[in-house]
PDB file of C-alpha atoms in Angstrom:
ATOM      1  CA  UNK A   8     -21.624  -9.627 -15.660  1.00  0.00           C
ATOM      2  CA  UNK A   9     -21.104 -13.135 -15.967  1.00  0.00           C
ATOM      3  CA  UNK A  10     -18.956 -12.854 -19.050  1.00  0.00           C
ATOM      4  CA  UNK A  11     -16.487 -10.310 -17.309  1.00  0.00           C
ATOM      5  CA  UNK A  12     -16.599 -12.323 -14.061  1.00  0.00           C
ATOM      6  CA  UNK A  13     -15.276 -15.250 -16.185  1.00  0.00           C
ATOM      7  CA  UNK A  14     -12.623 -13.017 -18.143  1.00  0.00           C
ATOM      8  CA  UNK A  15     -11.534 -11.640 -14.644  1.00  0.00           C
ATOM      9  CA  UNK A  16     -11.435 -15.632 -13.640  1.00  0.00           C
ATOM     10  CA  UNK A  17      -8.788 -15.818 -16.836  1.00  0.00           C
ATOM     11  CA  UNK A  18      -6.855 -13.317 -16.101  1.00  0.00           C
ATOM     12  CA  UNK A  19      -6.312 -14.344 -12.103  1.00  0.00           C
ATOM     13  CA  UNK A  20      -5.302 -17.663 -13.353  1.00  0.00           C
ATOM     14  CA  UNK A  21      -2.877 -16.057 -15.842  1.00  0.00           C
ATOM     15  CA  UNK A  22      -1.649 -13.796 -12.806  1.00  0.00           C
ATOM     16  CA  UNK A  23      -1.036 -16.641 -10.313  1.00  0.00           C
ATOM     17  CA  UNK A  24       0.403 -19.101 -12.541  1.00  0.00           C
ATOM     18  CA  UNK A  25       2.528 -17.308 -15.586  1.00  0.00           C
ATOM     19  CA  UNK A  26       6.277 -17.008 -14.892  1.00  0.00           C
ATOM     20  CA  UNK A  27       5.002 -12.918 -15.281  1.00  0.00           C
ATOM     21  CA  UNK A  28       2.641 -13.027 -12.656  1.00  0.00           C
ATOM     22  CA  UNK A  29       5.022 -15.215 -10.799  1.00  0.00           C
ATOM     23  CA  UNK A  30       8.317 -12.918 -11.198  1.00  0.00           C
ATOM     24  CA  UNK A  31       6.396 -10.063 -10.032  1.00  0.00           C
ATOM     25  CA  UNK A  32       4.994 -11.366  -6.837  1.00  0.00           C
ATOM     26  CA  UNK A  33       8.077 -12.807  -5.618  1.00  0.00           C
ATOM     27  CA  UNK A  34       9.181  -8.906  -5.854  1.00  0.00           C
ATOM     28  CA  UNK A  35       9.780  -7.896  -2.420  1.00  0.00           C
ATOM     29  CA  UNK A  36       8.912  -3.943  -3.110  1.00  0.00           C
ATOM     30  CA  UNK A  37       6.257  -2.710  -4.760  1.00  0.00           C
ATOM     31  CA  UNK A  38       5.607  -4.644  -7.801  1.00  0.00           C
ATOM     32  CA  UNK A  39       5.515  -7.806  -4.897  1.00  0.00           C
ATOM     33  CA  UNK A  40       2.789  -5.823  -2.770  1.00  0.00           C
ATOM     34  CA  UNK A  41       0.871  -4.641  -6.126  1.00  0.00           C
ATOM     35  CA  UNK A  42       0.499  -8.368  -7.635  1.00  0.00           C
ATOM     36  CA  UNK A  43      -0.366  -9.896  -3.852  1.00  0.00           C
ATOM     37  CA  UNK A  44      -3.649  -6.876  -4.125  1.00  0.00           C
ATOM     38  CA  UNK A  45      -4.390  -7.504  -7.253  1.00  0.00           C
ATOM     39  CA  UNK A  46      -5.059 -11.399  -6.957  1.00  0.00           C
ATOM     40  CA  UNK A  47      -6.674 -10.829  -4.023  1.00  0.00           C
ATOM     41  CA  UNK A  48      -9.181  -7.845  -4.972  1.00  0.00           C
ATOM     42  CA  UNK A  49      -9.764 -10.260  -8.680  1.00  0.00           C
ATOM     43  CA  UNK A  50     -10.172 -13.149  -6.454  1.00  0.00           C
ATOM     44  CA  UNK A  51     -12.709 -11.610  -3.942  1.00  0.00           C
ATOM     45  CA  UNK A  52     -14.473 -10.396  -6.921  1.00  0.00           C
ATOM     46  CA  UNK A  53     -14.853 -13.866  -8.490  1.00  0.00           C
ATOM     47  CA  UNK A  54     -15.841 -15.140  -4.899  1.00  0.00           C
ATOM     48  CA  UNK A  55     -12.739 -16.842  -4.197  1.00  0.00           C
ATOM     49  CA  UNK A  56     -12.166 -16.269  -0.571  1.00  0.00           C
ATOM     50  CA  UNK A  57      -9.897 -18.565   0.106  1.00  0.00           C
ATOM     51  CA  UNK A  58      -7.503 -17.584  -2.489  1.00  0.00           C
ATOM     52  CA  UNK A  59      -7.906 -14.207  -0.593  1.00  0.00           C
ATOM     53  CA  UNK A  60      -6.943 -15.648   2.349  1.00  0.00           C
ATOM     54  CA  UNK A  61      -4.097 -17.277   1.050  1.00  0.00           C
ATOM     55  CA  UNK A  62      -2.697 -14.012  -0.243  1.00  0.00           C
ATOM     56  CA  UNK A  63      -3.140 -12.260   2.922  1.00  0.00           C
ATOM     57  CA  UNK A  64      -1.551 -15.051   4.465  1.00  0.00           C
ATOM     58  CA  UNK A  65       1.730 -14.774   2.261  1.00  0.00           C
ATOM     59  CA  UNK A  66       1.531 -11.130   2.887  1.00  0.00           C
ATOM     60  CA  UNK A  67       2.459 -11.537   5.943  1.00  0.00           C
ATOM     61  CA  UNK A  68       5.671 -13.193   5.586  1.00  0.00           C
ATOM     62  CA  UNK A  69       6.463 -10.248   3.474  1.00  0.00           C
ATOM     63  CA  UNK A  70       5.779  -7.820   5.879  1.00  0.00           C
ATOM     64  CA  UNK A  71       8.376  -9.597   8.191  1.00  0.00           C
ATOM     65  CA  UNK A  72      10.849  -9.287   5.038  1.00  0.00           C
ATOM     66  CA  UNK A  73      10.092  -5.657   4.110  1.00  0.00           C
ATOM     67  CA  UNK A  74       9.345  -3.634   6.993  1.00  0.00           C
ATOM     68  CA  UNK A  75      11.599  -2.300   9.639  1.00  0.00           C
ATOM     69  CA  UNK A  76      10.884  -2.868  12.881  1.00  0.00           C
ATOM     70  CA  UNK A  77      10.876   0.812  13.118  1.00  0.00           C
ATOM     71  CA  UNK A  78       8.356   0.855   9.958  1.00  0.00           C
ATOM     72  CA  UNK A  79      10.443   1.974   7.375  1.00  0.00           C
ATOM     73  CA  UNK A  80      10.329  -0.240   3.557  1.00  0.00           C
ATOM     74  CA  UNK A  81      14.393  -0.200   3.428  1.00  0.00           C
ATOM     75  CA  UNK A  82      13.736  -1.335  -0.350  1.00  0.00           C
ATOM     76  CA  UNK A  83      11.903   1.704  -1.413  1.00  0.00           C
ATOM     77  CA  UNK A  84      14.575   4.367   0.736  1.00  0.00           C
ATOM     78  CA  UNK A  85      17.425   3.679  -1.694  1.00  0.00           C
ATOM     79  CA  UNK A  86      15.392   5.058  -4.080  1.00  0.00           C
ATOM     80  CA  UNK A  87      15.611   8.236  -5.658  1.00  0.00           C
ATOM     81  CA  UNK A  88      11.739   8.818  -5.229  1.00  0.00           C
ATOM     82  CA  UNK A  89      11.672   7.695  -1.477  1.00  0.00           C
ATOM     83  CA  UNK A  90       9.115   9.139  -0.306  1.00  0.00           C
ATOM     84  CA  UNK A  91       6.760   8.261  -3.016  1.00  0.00           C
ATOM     85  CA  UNK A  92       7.610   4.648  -3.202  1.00  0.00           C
ATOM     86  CA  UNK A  93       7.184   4.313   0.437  1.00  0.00           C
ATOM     87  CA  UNK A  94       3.797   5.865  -0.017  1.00  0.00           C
ATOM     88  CA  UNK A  95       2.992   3.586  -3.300  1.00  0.00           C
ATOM     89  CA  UNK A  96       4.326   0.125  -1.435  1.00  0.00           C
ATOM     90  CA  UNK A  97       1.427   1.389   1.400  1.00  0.00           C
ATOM     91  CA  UNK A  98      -1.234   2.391  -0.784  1.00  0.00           C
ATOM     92  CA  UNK A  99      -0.872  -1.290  -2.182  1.00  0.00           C
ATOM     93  CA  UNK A 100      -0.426  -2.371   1.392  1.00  0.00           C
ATOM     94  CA  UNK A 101      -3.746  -0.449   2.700  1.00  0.00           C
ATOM     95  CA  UNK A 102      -6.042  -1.416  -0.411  1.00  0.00           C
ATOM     96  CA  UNK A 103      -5.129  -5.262   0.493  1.00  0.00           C
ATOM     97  CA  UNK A 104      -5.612  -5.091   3.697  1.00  0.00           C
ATOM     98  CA  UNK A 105      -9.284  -3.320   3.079  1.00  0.00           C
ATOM     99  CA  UNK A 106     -10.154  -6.494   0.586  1.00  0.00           C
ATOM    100  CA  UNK A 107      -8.923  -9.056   2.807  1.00  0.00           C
ATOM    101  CA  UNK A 108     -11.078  -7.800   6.029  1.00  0.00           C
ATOM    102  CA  UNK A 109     -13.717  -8.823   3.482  1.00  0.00           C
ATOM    103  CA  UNK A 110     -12.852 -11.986   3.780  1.00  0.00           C
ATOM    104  CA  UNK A 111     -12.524 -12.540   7.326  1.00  0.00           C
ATOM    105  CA  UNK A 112      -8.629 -11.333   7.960  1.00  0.00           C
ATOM    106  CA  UNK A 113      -6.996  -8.655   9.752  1.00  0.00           C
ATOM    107  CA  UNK A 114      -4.268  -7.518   8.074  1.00  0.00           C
ATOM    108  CA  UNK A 115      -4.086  -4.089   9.776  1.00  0.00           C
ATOM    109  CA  UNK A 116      -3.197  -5.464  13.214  1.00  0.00           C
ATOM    110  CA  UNK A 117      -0.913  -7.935  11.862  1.00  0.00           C
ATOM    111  CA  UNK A 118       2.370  -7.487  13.911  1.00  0.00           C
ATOM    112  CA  UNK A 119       5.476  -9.152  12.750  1.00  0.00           C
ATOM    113  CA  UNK A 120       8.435 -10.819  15.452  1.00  0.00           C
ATOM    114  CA  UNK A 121       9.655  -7.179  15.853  1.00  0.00           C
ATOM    115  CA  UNK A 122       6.791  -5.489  15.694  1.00  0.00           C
ATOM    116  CA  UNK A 123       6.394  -5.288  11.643  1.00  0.00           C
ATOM    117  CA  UNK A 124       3.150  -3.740  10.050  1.00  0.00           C
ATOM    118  CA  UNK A 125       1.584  -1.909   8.065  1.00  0.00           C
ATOM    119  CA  UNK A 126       0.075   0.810  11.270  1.00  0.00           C
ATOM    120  CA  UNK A 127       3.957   0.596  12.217  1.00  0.00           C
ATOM    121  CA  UNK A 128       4.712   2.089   8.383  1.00  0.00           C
ATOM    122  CA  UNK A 129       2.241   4.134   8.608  1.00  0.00           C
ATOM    123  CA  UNK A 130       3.835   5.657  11.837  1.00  0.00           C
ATOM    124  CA  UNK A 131       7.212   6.110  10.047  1.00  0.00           C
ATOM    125  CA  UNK A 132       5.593   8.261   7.488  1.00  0.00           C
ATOM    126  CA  UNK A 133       3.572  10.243   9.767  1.00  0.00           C
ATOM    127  CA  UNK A 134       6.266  13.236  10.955  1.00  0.00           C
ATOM    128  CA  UNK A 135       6.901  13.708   7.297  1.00  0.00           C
ATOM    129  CA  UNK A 136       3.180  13.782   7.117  1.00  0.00           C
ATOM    130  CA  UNK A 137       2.213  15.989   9.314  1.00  0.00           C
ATOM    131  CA  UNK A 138       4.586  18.130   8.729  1.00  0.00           C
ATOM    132  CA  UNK A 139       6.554  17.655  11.984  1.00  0.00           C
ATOM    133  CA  UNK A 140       9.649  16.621  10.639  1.00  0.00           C
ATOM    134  CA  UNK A 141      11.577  16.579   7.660  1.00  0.00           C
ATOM    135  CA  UNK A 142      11.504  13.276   5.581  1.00  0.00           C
ATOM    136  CA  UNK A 143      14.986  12.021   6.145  1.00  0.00           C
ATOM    137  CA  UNK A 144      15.377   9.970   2.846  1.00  0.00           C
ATOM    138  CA  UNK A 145      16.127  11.061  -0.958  1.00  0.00           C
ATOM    139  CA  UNK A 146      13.285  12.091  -2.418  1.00  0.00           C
ATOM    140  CA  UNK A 147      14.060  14.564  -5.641  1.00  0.00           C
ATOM    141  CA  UNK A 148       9.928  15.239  -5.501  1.00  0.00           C
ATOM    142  CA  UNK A 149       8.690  15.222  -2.166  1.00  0.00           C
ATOM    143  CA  UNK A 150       4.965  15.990  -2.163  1.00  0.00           C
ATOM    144  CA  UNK A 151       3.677  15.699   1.838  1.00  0.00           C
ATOM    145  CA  UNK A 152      -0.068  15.011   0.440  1.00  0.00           C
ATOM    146  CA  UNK A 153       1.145  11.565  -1.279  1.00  0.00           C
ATOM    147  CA  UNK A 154       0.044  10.466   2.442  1.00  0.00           C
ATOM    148  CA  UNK A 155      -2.834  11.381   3.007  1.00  0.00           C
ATOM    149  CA  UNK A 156      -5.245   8.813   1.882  1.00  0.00           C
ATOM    150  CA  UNK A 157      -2.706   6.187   3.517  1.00  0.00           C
ATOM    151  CA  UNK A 158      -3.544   7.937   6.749  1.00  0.00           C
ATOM    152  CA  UNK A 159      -6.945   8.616   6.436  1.00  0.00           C
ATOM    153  CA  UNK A 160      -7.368   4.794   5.450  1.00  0.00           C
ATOM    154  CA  UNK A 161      -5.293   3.869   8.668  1.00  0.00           C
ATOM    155  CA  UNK A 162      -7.520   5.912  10.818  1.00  0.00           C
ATOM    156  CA  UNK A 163     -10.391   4.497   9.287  1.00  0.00           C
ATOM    157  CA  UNK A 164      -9.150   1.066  10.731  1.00  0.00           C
ATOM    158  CA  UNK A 165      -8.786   2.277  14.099  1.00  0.00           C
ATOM    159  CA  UNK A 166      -4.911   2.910  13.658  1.00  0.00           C
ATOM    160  CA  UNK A 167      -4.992   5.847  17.034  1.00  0.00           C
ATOM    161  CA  UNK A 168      -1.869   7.805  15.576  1.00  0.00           C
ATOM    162  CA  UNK A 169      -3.593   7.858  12.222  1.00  0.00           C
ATOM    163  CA  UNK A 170      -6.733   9.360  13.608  1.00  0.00           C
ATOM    164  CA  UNK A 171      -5.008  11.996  15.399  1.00  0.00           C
ATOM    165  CA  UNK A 172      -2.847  13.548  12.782  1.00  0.00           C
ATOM    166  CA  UNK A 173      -6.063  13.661  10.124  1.00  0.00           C
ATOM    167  CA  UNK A 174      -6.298  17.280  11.030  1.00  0.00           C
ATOM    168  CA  UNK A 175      -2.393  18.138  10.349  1.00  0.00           C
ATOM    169  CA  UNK A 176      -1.874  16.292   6.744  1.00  0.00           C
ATOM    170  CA  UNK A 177      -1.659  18.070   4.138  1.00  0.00           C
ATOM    171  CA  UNK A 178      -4.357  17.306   1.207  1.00  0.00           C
ATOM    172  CA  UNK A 179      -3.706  17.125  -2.461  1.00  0.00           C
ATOM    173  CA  UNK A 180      -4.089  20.061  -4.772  1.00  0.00           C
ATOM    174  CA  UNK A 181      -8.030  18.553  -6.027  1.00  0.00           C
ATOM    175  CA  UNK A 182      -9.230  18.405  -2.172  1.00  0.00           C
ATOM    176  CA  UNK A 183     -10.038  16.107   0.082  1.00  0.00           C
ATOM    177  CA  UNK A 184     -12.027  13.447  -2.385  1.00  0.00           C
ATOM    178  CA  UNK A 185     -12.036  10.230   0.689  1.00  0.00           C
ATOM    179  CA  UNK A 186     -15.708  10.623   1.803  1.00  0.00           C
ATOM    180  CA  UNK A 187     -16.796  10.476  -2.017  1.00  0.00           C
ATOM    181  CA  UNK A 188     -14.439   7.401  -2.562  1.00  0.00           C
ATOM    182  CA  UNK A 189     -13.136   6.069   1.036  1.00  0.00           C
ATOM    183  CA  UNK A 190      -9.977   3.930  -0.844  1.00  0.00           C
ATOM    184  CA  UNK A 191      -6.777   4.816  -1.045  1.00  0.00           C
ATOM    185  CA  UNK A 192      -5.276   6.388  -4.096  1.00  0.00           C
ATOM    186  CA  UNK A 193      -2.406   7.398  -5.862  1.00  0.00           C
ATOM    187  CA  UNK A 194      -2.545  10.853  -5.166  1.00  0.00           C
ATOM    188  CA  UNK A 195       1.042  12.855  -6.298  1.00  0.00           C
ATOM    189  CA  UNK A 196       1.709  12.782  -9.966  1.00  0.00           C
ATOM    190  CA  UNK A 197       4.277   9.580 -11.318  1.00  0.00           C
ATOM    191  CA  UNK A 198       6.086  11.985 -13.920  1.00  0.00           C
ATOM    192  CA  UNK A 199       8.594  13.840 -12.129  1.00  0.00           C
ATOM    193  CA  UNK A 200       8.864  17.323 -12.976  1.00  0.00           C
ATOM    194  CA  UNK A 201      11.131  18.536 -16.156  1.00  0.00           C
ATOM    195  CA  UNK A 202      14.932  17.953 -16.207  1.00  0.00           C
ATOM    196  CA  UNK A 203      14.421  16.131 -12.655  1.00  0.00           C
ATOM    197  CA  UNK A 204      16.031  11.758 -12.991  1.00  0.00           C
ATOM    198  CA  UNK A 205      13.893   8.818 -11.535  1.00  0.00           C
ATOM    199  CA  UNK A 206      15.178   5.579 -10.655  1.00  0.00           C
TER     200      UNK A 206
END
């Protein structure tokens, strides 16, 4: 264990210091919300909480930059895969929010100037969700499970709206795997389906 904990120590000071690791965390989509998890769940691993802390801290600036006050991730709607980047931008969201509460922050309940957050995206995915409304946005391979562990993590965190609507998601085709591995995942395929174009 030593020996990987040491590789992992590598590799996080590859991530926060290579013009790579650099590019990608500047990113404000995705690949910005991916890297910002990743250092942090490699840092709390190699017991370096305040790097953690750092991250969550810089997280939050980006949640002021990224998210609507009315919880939508305008970067991720232009796409042509809406729906799923939303959802993939949150499942990064909801994993680093899970590893920093580990090390002493709250990211859930972080509320931006207007009301920014990741329970407030949450909310903007939840009528699509649930079912209750249509998903307003291009999305050329909407799948209304690629929320559900988003919301089930939410709920888990107290997030009220979340915990009511756990009985109206839809779950993926394999079941409903969170109480063997309470985490968010990935859940809809990446591949779109034949003769179907991804941005």
């Amino acid at each position: 264990m030593d020996g990987f904990r040491a590789w992992n120590r590598e590799f996080l000071k590859w991530l926060t210091e290579s013009d790579f690791g650099k590019a990608e965390r500047a990113e404000k989509n995705n690949h910005g919300s991916f890297t910002c998890m990743l250092v942090s769940a490699i840092a709390l691993f190699v017991d370096n909480k305040q790097l953690v802390q750092q991250e969550a801290a810089s997280i939050q600036h980006d949640i002021n930059e990224t998210i609507s006050p009315d919880g939508a991730l305008p970067e991720e709607l232009q796409r042509t895969r809406s729906w799923h980047y939303s959802n993939f931008t949150l499942l990064a969201l909801t994993r680093l929010a899970m590893v920093a509460e580990k090390a002493g922050v709250d990211l859930w309940h972080y509320s931006g100037p207007q009301g920014q957050g990741i329970f407030k995206a949450v909310e903007y995915l939840l009528p699509a969700a649930t079912g209750a409304a249509a998903w307003a946005s291009k999305d050329i391979q909407f799948e209304r499970y690629a929320a559900a562990d988003i919301i089930r993590a939410a709920a888990d965190a107290g997030h009220k709206a979340s915990q009511l609507a756990i009985d109206t998601i839809e779950l993926p085709p394999e079941g409903d795997l969170w109480p063997l591995r309470p985490a968010p995942e990935q859940l809809e395929p990446v591949k779109v389906k034949s003769g179907q174009i991804t941005k």
